[in-house]
Short mmCIF file of C-alpha atoms in Angstrom, two decimals:
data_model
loop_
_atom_site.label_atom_id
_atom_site.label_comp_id
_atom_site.label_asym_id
_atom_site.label_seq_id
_atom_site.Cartn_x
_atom_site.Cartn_y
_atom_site.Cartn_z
CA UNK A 1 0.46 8.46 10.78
CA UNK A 2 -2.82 8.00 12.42
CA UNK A 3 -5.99 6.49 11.30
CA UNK A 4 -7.76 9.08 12.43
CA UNK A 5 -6.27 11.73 11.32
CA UNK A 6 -7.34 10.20 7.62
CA UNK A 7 -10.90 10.00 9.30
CA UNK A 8 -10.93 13.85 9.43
CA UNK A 9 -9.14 14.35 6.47
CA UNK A 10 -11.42 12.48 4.33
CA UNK A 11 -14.32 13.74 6.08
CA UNK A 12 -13.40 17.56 5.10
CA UNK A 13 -11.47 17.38 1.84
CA UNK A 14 -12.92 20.37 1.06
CA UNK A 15 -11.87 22.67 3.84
CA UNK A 16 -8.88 21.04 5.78
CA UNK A 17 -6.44 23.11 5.00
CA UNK A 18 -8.25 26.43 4.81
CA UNK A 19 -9.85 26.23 8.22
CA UNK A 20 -7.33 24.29 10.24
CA UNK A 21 -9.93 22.63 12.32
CA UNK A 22 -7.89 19.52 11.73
CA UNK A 23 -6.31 19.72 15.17
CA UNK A 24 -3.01 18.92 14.05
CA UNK A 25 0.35 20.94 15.07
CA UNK A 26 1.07 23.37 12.00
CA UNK A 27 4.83 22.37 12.51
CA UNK A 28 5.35 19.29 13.88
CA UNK A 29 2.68 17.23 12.45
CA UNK A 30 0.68 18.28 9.74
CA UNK A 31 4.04 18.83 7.43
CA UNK A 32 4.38 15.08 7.96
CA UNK A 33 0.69 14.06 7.32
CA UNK A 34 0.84 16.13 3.90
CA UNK A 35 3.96 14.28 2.97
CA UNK A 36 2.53 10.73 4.10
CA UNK A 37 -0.39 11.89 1.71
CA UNK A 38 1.45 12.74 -0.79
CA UNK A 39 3.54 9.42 -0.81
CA UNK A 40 -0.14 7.50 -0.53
CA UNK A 41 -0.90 9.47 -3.85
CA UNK A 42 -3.88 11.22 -2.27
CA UNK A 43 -2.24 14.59 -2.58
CA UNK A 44 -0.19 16.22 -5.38
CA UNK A 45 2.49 18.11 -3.63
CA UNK A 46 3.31 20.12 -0.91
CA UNK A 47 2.73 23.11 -2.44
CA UNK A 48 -1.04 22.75 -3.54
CA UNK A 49 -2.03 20.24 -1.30
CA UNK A 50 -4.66 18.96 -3.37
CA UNK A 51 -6.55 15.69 -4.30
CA UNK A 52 -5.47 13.50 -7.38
CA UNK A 53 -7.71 11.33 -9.37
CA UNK A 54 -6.86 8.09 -6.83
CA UNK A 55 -7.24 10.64 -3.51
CA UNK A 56 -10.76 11.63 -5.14
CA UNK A 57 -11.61 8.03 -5.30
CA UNK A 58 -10.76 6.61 -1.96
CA UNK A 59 -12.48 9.55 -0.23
CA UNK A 60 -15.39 8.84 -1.93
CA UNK A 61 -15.03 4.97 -0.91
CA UNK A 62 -13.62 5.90 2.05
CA UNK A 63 -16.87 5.46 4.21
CA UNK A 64 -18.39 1.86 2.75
CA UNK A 65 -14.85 0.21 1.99
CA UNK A 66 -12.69 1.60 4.44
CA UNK A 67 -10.31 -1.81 4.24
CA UNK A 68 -10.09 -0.82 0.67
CA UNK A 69 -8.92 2.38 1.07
CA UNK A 70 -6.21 1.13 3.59
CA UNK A 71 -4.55 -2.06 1.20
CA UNK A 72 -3.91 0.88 -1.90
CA UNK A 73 -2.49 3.47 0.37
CA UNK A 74 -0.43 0.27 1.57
CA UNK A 75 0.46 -0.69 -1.91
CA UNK A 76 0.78 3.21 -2.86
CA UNK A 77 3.42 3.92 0.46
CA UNK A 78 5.21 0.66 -0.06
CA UNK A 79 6.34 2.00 -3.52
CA UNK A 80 6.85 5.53 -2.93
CA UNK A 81 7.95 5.76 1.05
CA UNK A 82 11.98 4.84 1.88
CA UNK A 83 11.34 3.16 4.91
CA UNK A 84 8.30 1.59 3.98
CA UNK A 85 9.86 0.54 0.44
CA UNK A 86 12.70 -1.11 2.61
CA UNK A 87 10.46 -2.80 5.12
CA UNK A 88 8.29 -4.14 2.02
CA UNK A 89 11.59 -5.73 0.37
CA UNK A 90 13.80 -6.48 3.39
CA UNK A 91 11.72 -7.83 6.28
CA UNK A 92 10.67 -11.59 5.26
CA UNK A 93 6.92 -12.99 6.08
CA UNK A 94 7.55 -14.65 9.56
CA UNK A 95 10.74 -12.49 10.54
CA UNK A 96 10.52 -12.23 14.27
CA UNK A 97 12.07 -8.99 15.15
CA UNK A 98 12.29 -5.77 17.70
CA UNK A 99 12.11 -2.32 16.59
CA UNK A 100 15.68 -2.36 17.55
CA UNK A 101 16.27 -4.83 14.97
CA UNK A 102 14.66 -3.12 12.31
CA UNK A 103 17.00 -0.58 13.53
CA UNK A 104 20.18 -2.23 13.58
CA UNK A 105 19.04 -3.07 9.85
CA UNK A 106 18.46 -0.30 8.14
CA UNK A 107 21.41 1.23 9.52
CA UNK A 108 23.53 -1.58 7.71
CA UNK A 109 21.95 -0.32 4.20
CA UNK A 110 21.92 3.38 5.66
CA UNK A 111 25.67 3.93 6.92
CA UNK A 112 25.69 7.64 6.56
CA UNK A 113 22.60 8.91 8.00
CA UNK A 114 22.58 9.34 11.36
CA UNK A 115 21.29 7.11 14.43
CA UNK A 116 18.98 9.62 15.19
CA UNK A 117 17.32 9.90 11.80
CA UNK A 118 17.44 5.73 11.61
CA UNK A 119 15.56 6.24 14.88
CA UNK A 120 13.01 8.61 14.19
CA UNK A 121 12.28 7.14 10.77
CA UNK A 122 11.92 3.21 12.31
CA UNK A 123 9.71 4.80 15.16
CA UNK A 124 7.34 6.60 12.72
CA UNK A 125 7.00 3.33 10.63
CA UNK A 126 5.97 1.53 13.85
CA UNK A 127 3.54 4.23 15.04
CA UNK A 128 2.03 4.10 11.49
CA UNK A 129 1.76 0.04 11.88
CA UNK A 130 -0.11 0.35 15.29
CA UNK A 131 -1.82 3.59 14.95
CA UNK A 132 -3.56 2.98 11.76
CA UNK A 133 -5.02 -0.05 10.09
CA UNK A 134 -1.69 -1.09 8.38
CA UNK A 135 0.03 -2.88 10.90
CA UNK A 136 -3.39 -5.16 10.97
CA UNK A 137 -2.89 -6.41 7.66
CA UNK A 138 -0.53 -8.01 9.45
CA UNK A 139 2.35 -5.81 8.83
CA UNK A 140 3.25 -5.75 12.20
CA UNK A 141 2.04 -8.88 14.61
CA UNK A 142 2.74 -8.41 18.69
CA UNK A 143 3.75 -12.03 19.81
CA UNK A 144 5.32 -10.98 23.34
CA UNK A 145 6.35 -7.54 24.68
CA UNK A 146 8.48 -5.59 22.01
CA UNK A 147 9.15 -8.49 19.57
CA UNK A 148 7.19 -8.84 16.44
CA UNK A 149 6.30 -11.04 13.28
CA UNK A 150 5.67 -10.11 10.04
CA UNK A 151 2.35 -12.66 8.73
CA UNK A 152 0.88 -12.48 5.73
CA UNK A 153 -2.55 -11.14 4.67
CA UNK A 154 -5.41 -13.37 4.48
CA UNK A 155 -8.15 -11.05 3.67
CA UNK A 156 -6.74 -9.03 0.46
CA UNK A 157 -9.68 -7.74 -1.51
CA UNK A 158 -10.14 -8.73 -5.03
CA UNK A 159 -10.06 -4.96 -6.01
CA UNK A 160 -6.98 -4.49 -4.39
CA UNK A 161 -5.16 -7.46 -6.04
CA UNK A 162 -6.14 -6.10 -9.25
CA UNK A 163 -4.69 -2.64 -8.61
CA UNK A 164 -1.37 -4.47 -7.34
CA UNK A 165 -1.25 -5.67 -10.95
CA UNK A 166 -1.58 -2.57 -13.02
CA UNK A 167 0.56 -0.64 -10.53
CA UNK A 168 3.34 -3.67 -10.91
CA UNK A 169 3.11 -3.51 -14.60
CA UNK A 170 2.93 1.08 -14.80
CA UNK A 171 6.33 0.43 -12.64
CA UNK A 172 7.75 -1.94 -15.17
CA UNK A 173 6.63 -0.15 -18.03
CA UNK A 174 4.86 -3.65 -19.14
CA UNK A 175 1.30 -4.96 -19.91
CA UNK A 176 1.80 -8.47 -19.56
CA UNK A 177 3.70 -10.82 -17.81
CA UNK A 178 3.08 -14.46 -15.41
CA UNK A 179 1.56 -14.61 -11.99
CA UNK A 180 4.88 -16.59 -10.89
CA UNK A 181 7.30 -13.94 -11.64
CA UNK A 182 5.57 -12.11 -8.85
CA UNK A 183 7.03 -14.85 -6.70
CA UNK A 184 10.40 -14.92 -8.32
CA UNK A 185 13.10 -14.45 -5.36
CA UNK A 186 14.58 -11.20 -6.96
CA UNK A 187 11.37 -9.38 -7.52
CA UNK A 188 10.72 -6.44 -5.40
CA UNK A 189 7.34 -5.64 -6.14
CA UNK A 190 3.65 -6.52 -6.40
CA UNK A 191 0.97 -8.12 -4.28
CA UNK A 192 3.09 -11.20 -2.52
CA UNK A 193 6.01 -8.66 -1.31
CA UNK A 194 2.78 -6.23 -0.19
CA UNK A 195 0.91 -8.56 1.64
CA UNK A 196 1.91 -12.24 1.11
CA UNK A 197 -0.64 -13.32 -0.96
CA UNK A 198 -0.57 -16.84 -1.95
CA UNK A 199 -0.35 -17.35 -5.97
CA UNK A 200 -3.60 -20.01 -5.16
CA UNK A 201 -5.39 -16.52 -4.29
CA UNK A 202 -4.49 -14.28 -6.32
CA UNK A 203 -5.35 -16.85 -9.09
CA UNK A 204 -8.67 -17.25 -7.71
CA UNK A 205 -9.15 -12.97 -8.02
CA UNK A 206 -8.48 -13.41 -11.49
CA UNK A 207 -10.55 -16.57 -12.41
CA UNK A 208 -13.25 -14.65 -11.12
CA UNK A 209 -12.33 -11.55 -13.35
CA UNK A 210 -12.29 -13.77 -15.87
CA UNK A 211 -15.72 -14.90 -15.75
CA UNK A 212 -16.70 -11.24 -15.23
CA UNK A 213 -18.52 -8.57 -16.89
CA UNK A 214 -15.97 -6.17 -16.70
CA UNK A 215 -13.15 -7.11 -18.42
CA UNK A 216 -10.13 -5.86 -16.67
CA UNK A 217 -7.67 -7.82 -17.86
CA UNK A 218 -6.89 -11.73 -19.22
CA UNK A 219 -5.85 -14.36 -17.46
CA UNK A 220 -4.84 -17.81 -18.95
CA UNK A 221 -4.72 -19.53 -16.02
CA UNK A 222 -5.45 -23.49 -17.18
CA UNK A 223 -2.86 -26.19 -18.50
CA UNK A 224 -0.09 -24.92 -16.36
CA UNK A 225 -0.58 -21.43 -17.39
CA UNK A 226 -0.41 -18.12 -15.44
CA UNK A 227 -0.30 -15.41 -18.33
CA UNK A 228 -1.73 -12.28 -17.20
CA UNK A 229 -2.09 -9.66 -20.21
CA UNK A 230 -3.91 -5.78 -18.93
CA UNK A 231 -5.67 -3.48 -21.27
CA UNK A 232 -3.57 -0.60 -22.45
CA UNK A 233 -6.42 1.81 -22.26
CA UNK A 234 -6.91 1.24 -18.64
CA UNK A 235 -4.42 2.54 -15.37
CA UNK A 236 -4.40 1.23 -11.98
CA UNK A 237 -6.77 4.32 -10.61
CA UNK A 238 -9.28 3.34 -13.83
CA UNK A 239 -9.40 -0.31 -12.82
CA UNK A 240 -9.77 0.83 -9.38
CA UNK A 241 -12.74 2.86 -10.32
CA UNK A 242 -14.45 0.47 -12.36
CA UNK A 243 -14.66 -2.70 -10.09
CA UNK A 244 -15.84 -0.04 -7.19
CA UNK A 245 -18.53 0.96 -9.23
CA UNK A 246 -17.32 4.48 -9.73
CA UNK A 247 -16.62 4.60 -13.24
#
């Protein structure tokens, strides 16, 4: 994945596919951009290639909020991607590693595929990391030639956080639960295994949502408290839309 091949792509939703001025190879690439799509949610499927509800709204907040638009298709691939799933729950914040590592690892929870695939898979996970805004999150952090750190995320906007939290509870199939069990060593999912959010900031998102106008959600957050409790009427795209101003 490339950053700017989303550049074009959100700058001719209309007409990139039906005039293939995208640039792309028909074959070799574009298959695996549509996919990649598809896995950020921006797409529906291979076969009609075209925008959901969440695609329509980070193309249309793709210009102003472009760091935005990157943390939910992080949050968005992380979920629905293999390799990205596995690097989101396997790879520690401050692992020091090679791309041979990461390698060597997923081949331990892979046995049966082949080194080749491992290979290919691994090297389009670290192209996606340095070729796109994602690996600046700090996804993927050179220290010396070919060895890396995973560091967490200072800079995680408050709208992002927030969409974290629906899409953690729509996966659970739950409307409320505590900020801590986003912290709990056996939980897979949500903001700190995304990014490495500190439960001081993502406290201070929702204090702030508390004493909002919009009311997203509630958060008891005083006497020891961290009780988070969402609106049924509301999904992770709506909440999205609303604290954008699109809604």
């Amino acid at each position: 994945m490339n950053g700017e091949w989303l550049d074009v792509f959100f700058s001719s939703t209309d007409t990139y596919f039906s005039n293939n001025n995208h640039g792309l190879h028909p074959k070799e690439q574009l298959p695996n951009f549509v996919k990649w799509l598809i896995q950020a949610e921006i797409l529906d499927d291979t076969k009609h290639r075209q925008l959901t509800p969440l695609g329509k709204l980070l193309s249309n907040l793709y210009i102003d909020m472009p760091d935005l638009v990157w943390e939910i298709i992080w949050i968005n691939l992380s979920t629905n991607s293999p390799i990205a799933k596995w690097y989101k729950e396997k790879i520690d914040w401050g692992y020091r590693f090679s791309q041979q590592n990461i390698q060597e690892l997923v081949r331990n929870d892979y046995p049966i595929d082949s080194p080749t695939t491992i290979k290919n898979i691994v090297y389009a996970l670290f192209r996606t990391f340095r070729e796109s805004p994602i690996g600046k999150m700090g996804l993927l952090v050179e220290q010396e030639r070919l060895r890396y750190t995973k560091k967490t995320y200072l800079d995680l906007s408050k709208e992002a956080t927030v969409y974290s939290i629906y899409k953690y509870a729509e996966n659970k199939g739950i409307k409320a639960f505590r900020v801590s069990d986003l912290y709990n060593s056996e939980n897979k999912q949500g903001a700190y295994k995304e990014f490495g959010i500190t439960k001081i900031d993502i406290e201070k998102h929702l204090r702030s949502l508390n004493s909002g106008s919009n009311c997203i959600l509630t958060a008891e957050l005083n006497m020891g408290l961290d009780h988070i409790t969402l609106r049924d009427d509301l999904s992770a795209v709506e909440t999205l839309a609303i604290l954008t101003n699109m809604k």
